CSV table of C-alpha atoms in Angstrom, one decimal:
chain,number,residue,atom,x,y,z
A,1,UNK,CA,121.2,122.0,100.6
A,2,UNK,CA,121.0,118.2,99.5
A,3,UNK,CA,120.0,117.3,103.0
A,4,UNK,CA,117.5,120.1,103.5
A,5,UNK,CA,115.8,119.2,100.0
A,6,UNK,CA,115.5,115.8,101.3
A,7,UNK,CA,114.1,116.1,104.2
A,8,UNK,CA,111.8,118.9,102.8
A,9,UNK,CA,110.6,116.1,100.0
A,10,UNK,CA,109.8,113.6,102.9
A,11,UNK,CA,107.9,116.0,104.9
A,12,UNK,CA,105.6,116.8,102.0
A,13,UNK,CA,105.3,113.5,101.1
A,14,UNK,CA,104.4,112.7,104.5
A,15,UNK,CA,101.7,115.4,104.5
A,16,UNK,CA,100.2,114.2,101.2
A,17,UNK,CA,100.2,110.5,102.9
A,18,UNK,CA,98.0,112.4,105.9
A,19,UNK,CA,95.6,114.2,103.5
A,20,UNK,CA,94.9,111.0,101.4
A,21,UNK,CA,94.3,108.9,104.7
A,22,UNK,CA,92.1,111.4,106.5
A,23,UNK,CA,90.1,112.0,103.1
A,24,UNK,CA,90.0,108.4,102.5
A,25,UNK,CA,87.8,108.0,106.2
A,26,UNK,CA,85.5,110.8,105.0
A,27,UNK,CA,85.1,109.0,101.5
A,28,UNK,CA,84.3,105.2,102.7
A,29,UNK,CA,82.0,107.2,105.2
A,30,UNK,CA,80.2,109.6,103.6
A,31,UNK,CA,81.7,111.9,106.0
A,32,UNK,CA,82.0,115.8,105.4
A,33,UNK,CA,84.8,115.8,102.1
A,34,UNK,CA,82.5,117.0,99.2
A,35,UNK,CA,83.3,114.0,97.0
A,36,UNK,CA,82.8,110.4,98.7
A,37,UNK,CA,81.7,106.7,98.1
A,38,UNK,CA,78.0,107.9,97.8
A,39,UNK,CA,78.3,111.3,96.4
A,40,UNK,CA,80.4,111.2,93.5
A,41,UNK,CA,80.6,112.0,89.6
A,42,UNK,CA,76.7,111.1,88.2
A,43,UNK,CA,76.9,108.4,85.3
A,44,UNK,CA,75.0,105.6,83.9
A,45,UNK,CA,75.8,102.0,85.7
A,46,UNK,CA,78.0,100.7,82.5
A,47,UNK,CA,80.1,103.9,82.9
A,48,UNK,CA,80.4,103.9,86.9
A,49,UNK,CA,81.2,100.2,86.6
A,50,UNK,CA,84.2,100.7,84.0
A,51,UNK,CA,85.6,103.8,85.2
A,52,UNK,CA,85.5,102.7,89.2
A,53,UNK,CA,87.3,99.3,88.5
A,54,UNK,CA,90.2,101.0,86.2
A,55,UNK,CA,90.3,103.5,89.5
A,56,UNK,CA,90.7,100.9,91.5
A,57,UNK,CA,93.3,98.9,89.0
A,58,UNK,CA,95.3,102.0,89.1
A,59,UNK,CA,96.1,102.4,92.6
A,60,UNK,CA,96.3,98.7,92.6
A,61,UNK,CA,99.0,97.9,89.9
A,62,UNK,CA,101.1,101.4,91.6
A,63,UNK,CA,100.8,99.8,95.1
A,64,UNK,CA,102.1,96.7,94.4
A,65,UNK,CA,104.3,96.9,91.7
A,66,UNK,CA,106.4,99.8,93.3
A,67,UNK,CA,106.3,97.2,96.6
A,68,UNK,CA,108.6,94.6,95.0
A,69,UNK,CA,111.8,94.2,95.5
A,70,UNK,CA,113.1,93.6,92.0
A,71,UNK,CA,110.9,96.8,90.9
A,72,UNK,CA,112.5,98.7,94.0
A,73,UNK,CA,116.5,97.4,92.4
A,74,UNK,CA,115.5,98.9,89.2
A,75,UNK,CA,113.6,102.0,90.5
A,76,UNK,CA,116.1,103.1,92.9
A,77,UNK,CA,118.9,103.3,89.9
A,78,UNK,CA,117.1,106.5,89.2
A,79,UNK,CA,115.7,107.7,92.5
A,80,UNK,CA,117.8,107.9,95.4
A,81,UNK,CA,117.2,105.5,98.0
A,82,UNK,CA,116.9,108.2,100.4
A,83,UNK,CA,113.9,109.0,99.2
A,84,UNK,CA,112.4,105.9,97.5
A,85,UNK,CA,109.7,105.4,100.3
A,86,UNK,CA,108.4,108.5,100.2
A,87,UNK,CA,108.3,108.5,96.4
A,88,UNK,CA,106.1,105.6,96.9
A,89,UNK,CA,104.4,107.1,99.4
A,90,UNK,CA,103.5,110.4,97.3
A,91,UNK,CA,102.5,108.2,94.1
A,92,UNK,CA,100.1,105.9,96.4
A,93,UNK,CA,98.1,109.3,97.7
A,94,UNK,CA,98.1,110.7,94.4
A,95,UNK,CA,96.3,107.6,93.0
A,96,UNK,CA,93.7,107.8,96.1
A,97,UNK,CA,93.1,111.1,95.0
A,98,UNK,CA,92.5,110.6,91.6
A,99,UNK,CA,89.8,108.0,92.7
A,100,UNK,CA,88.6,110.0,95.1
A,101,UNK,CA,88.0,112.7,91.9
A,102,UNK,CA,86.9,110.5,89.7
A,103,UNK,CA,84.9,107.8,91.1
A,104,UNK,CA,81.3,107.2,89.6
A,105,UNK,CA,77.9,107.1,92.2
A,106,UNK,CA,75.9,103.8,92.2
A,107,UNK,CA,73.5,104.7,94.1
A,108,UNK,CA,71.1,101.4,94.4
A,109,UNK,CA,70.8,100.5,97.8
A,110,UNK,CA,71.9,96.6,99.1
A,111,UNK,CA,71.1,96.7,102.2
A,112,UNK,CA,69.9,99.3,104.9
A,113,UNK,CA,70.3,98.6,108.6
A,114,UNK,CA,67.4,100.8,110.0
A,115,UNK,CA,67.5,99.4,113.6
A,116,UNK,CA,69.5,102.0,115.9
A,117,UNK,CA,71.4,99.7,117.7
A,118,UNK,CA,72.9,97.9,114.7
A,119,UNK,CA,73.5,101.0,112.8
A,120,UNK,CA,75.7,102.1,116.0
A,121,UNK,CA,77.5,99.3,116.3
A,122,UNK,CA,78.2,99.0,112.2
A,123,UNK,CA,79.5,102.8,112.8
A,124,UNK,CA,81.5,101.5,116.1
A,125,UNK,CA,83.1,99.1,113.8
A,126,UNK,CA,83.7,101.3,110.9
A,127,UNK,CA,85.8,103.7,113.7
A,128,UNK,CA,87.5,100.4,114.9
A,129,UNK,CA,88.4,99.4,111.8
A,130,UNK,CA,90.1,103.0,111.0
A,131,UNK,CA,91.8,103.1,114.3
A,132,UNK,CA,93.5,99.2,113.5
A,133,UNK,CA,95.2,100.9,110.6
A,134,UNK,CA,96.4,103.6,112.0
A,135,UNK,CA,97.5,102.5,115.3
A,136,UNK,CA,99.2,99.5,113.4
A,137,UNK,CA,101.5,101.2,111.7
A,138,UNK,CA,103.1,102.6,115.1
A,139,UNK,CA,102.9,99.0,116.3
A,140,UNK,CA,106.4,98.5,113.6
A,141,UNK,CA,107.4,101.9,112.4
A,142,UNK,CA,104.9,104.7,111.6
A,143,UNK,CA,107.8,107.0,110.5
A,144,UNK,CA,110.0,104.2,108.6
A,145,UNK,CA,106.7,102.8,106.8
A,146,UNK,CA,106.1,106.4,105.5
A,147,UNK,CA,109.4,107.5,104.2
A,148,UNK,CA,110.2,109.6,107.5
A,149,UNK,CA,112.5,107.7,109.0
A,150,UNK,CA,115.0,107.1,105.8
A,151,UNK,CA,115.2,111.2,104.7
A,152,UNK,CA,116.1,111.8,108.6
A,153,UNK,CA,118.9,109.9,108.4
A,154,UNK,CA,119.8,111.1,105.1
A,155,UNK,CA,119.9,114.8,106.7
A,156,UNK,CA,121.8,113.4,109.4
A,157,UNK,CA,124.2,111.8,106.9
A,158,UNK,CA,123.4,108.2,108.6
A,159,UNK,CA,123.4,105.3,106.5
A,160,UNK,CA,119.6,103.4,106.5
A,161,UNK,CA,119.4,100.0,108.4
A,162,UNK,CA,116.5,98.0,108.1
A,163,UNK,CA,114.3,97.6,111.2
A,164,UNK,CA,114.6,94.5,113.0
A,165,UNK,CA,111.6,91.9,112.4
A,166,UNK,CA,109.7,91.9,115.7
A,167,UNK,CA,106.0,91.2,116.4
A,168,UNK,CA,104.2,93.4,118.7
A,169,UNK,CA,100.6,94.3,119.9
A,170,UNK,CA,98.4,93.0,117.1
A,171,UNK,CA,101.1,91.4,115.2
A,172,UNK,CA,100.8,88.6,117.6
A,173,UNK,CA,97.2,88.1,116.8
A,174,UNK,CA,97.2,88.3,112.9
A,175,UNK,CA,100.0,89.0,110.8
A,176,UNK,CA,98.4,91.8,108.5
A,177,UNK,CA,96.3,93.7,111.0
A,178,UNK,CA,96.5,96.8,108.8
A,179,UNK,CA,94.9,94.9,105.9
A,180,UNK,CA,92.5,93.5,108.7
A,181,UNK,CA,91.7,97.6,109.5
A,182,UNK,CA,91.1,98.1,106.1
A,183,UNK,CA,88.6,95.1,105.4
A,184,UNK,CA,86.2,96.0,108.8
A,185,UNK,CA,86.1,99.5,107.5
A,186,UNK,CA,85.3,99.2,104.2
A,187,UNK,CA,82.8,96.6,105.0
A,188,UNK,CA,81.1,98.3,108.0
A,189,UNK,CA,78.5,100.5,107.0
A,190,UNK,CA,74.7,100.4,107.9
A,191,UNK,CA,73.8,101.3,104.3
A,192,UNK,CA,75.5,99.3,101.6
A,193,UNK,CA,75.3,101.1,98.0
A,194,UNK,CA,76.2,99.5,94.8
A,195,UNK,CA,79.0,101.6,94.5
A,196,UNK,CA,80.1,101.1,98.2
A,197,UNK,CA,79.9,97.2,97.3
A,198,UNK,CA,82.0,97.3,94.3
A,199,UNK,CA,84.7,99.2,96.4
A,200,UNK,CA,84.5,96.8,99.1
A,201,UNK,CA,84.8,93.7,96.9
A,202,UNK,CA,87.6,94.9,94.8
A,203,UNK,CA,89.7,96.2,97.4
A,204,UNK,CA,89.4,93.3,99.4
A,205,UNK,CA,90.1,91.4,96.4
A,206,UNK,CA,93.1,93.2,96.1
A,207,UNK,CA,94.3,92.8,99.1
A,208,UNK,CA,93.6,89.1,99.6
A,209,UNK,CA,96.4,89.0,96.0
A,210,UNK,CA,98.9,91.5,97.4
A,211,UNK,CA,99.2,89.9,100.9
A,212,UNK,CA,100.3,86.3,98.9
A,213,UNK,CA,102.8,88.6,96.9
A,214,UNK,CA,103.9,89.8,100.1
A,215,UNK,CA,104.3,86.7,101.8
A,216,UNK,CA,106.5,85.7,99.1
A,217,UNK,CA,108.8,88.7,99.8
A,218,UNK,CA,108.8,88.0,103.2
A,219,UNK,CA,109.5,84.4,103.0
A,220,UNK,CA,112.5,85.5,100.8
A,221,UNK,CA,113.8,87.8,102.8
A,222,UNK,CA,113.2,86.3,106.3
A,223,UNK,CA,113.6,82.8,105.6
A,224,UNK,CA,113.1,80.3,108.5
A,225,UNK,CA,111.9,83.1,110.9
A,226,UNK,CA,108.9,84.1,108.7
A,227,UNK,CA,107.9,80.9,108.3
A,228,UNK,CA,107.9,80.2,112.1
A,229,UNK,CA,105.9,83.2,112.4
A,230,UNK,CA,103.9,82.3,109.6
A,231,UNK,CA,102.6,79.0,111.2
A,232,UNK,CA,102.3,80.4,114.6
A,233,UNK,CA,99.7,83.6,113.6
A,234,UNK,CA,97.2,83.2,111.4
A,235,UNK,CA,97.0,85.4,108.1
A,236,UNK,CA,94.2,88.0,109.1
A,237,UNK,CA,91.5,86.0,111.2
A,238,UNK,CA,92.2,86.0,114.8
A,239,UNK,CA,92.1,82.4,116.5
A,240,UNK,CA,92.5,80.7,113.0
A,241,UNK,CA,96.1,78.6,113.8
A,242,UNK,CA,98.1,76.7,111.3
A,243,UNK,CA,100.1,73.7,112.1
A,244,UNK,CA,103.8,74.3,112.7
A,245,UNK,CA,105.9,75.8,115.3
A,246,UNK,CA,104.0,77.8,117.9
A,247,UNK,CA,107.3,79.4,119.6
A,248,UNK,CA,107.1,83.1,119.4
A,249,UNK,CA,109.9,84.1,116.9
A,250,UNK,CA,111.6,87.8,117.6
A,251,UNK,CA,110.0,89.7,114.5
A,252,UNK,CA,107.9,92.6,112.5
A,253,UNK,CA,106.8,92.7,109.1
A,254,UNK,CA,106.6,96.0,107.6
A,255,UNK,CA,103.6,96.0,105.1
A,256,UNK,CA,104.2,97.4,101.6
């Protein structure tokens, strides 16, 4: 019964994540969904800025704090290791749904690309960004990243083993292709409103800060192996090489 509950819980958390991820595409792109970045709760400009920043802050704090090794060591005193990742994924998804629900619209137009080829190019970039995020998860281990591998191993009464660190596909070009995909998707829009600009600017700032924390964790966990990888492969901008050993290590970071 415990094994069934464990794998069922992991599956439910994964389904909630899928819903949050798909909704995010519609939310940022103003596509299909009832509440989007330019079709949220109406409010004055001051209220909109305060509420939207707080909503983004709730997600940022939850997403980063719960990903830190020190928090995980404390957290797993109360939550079994087998469902720790699934619980993290669930809470991150719920924080996103809160943001979708309470986002305040800021409709002032910052730019509007009216040239049709330009609009098409920006929509293509938007799609490319989300595709990079999705396929980037499979370039490492999608099912481990979102907790399914952990609950599956628990259901089979097998111990969890850490994944081998290896560089594959886009991870040979940049160290954090998932985050690069998010940045592209958030900024690639033919019509940029004040609300969309706030969302893109704050999330980009958060990504840049969160990556510094993650890099510290990876350096601590993997030592010289990760430092060699870091010297060889740029963080976010392809081709922006650091000085250092360019010999390819055998490795793959798991994003927080």
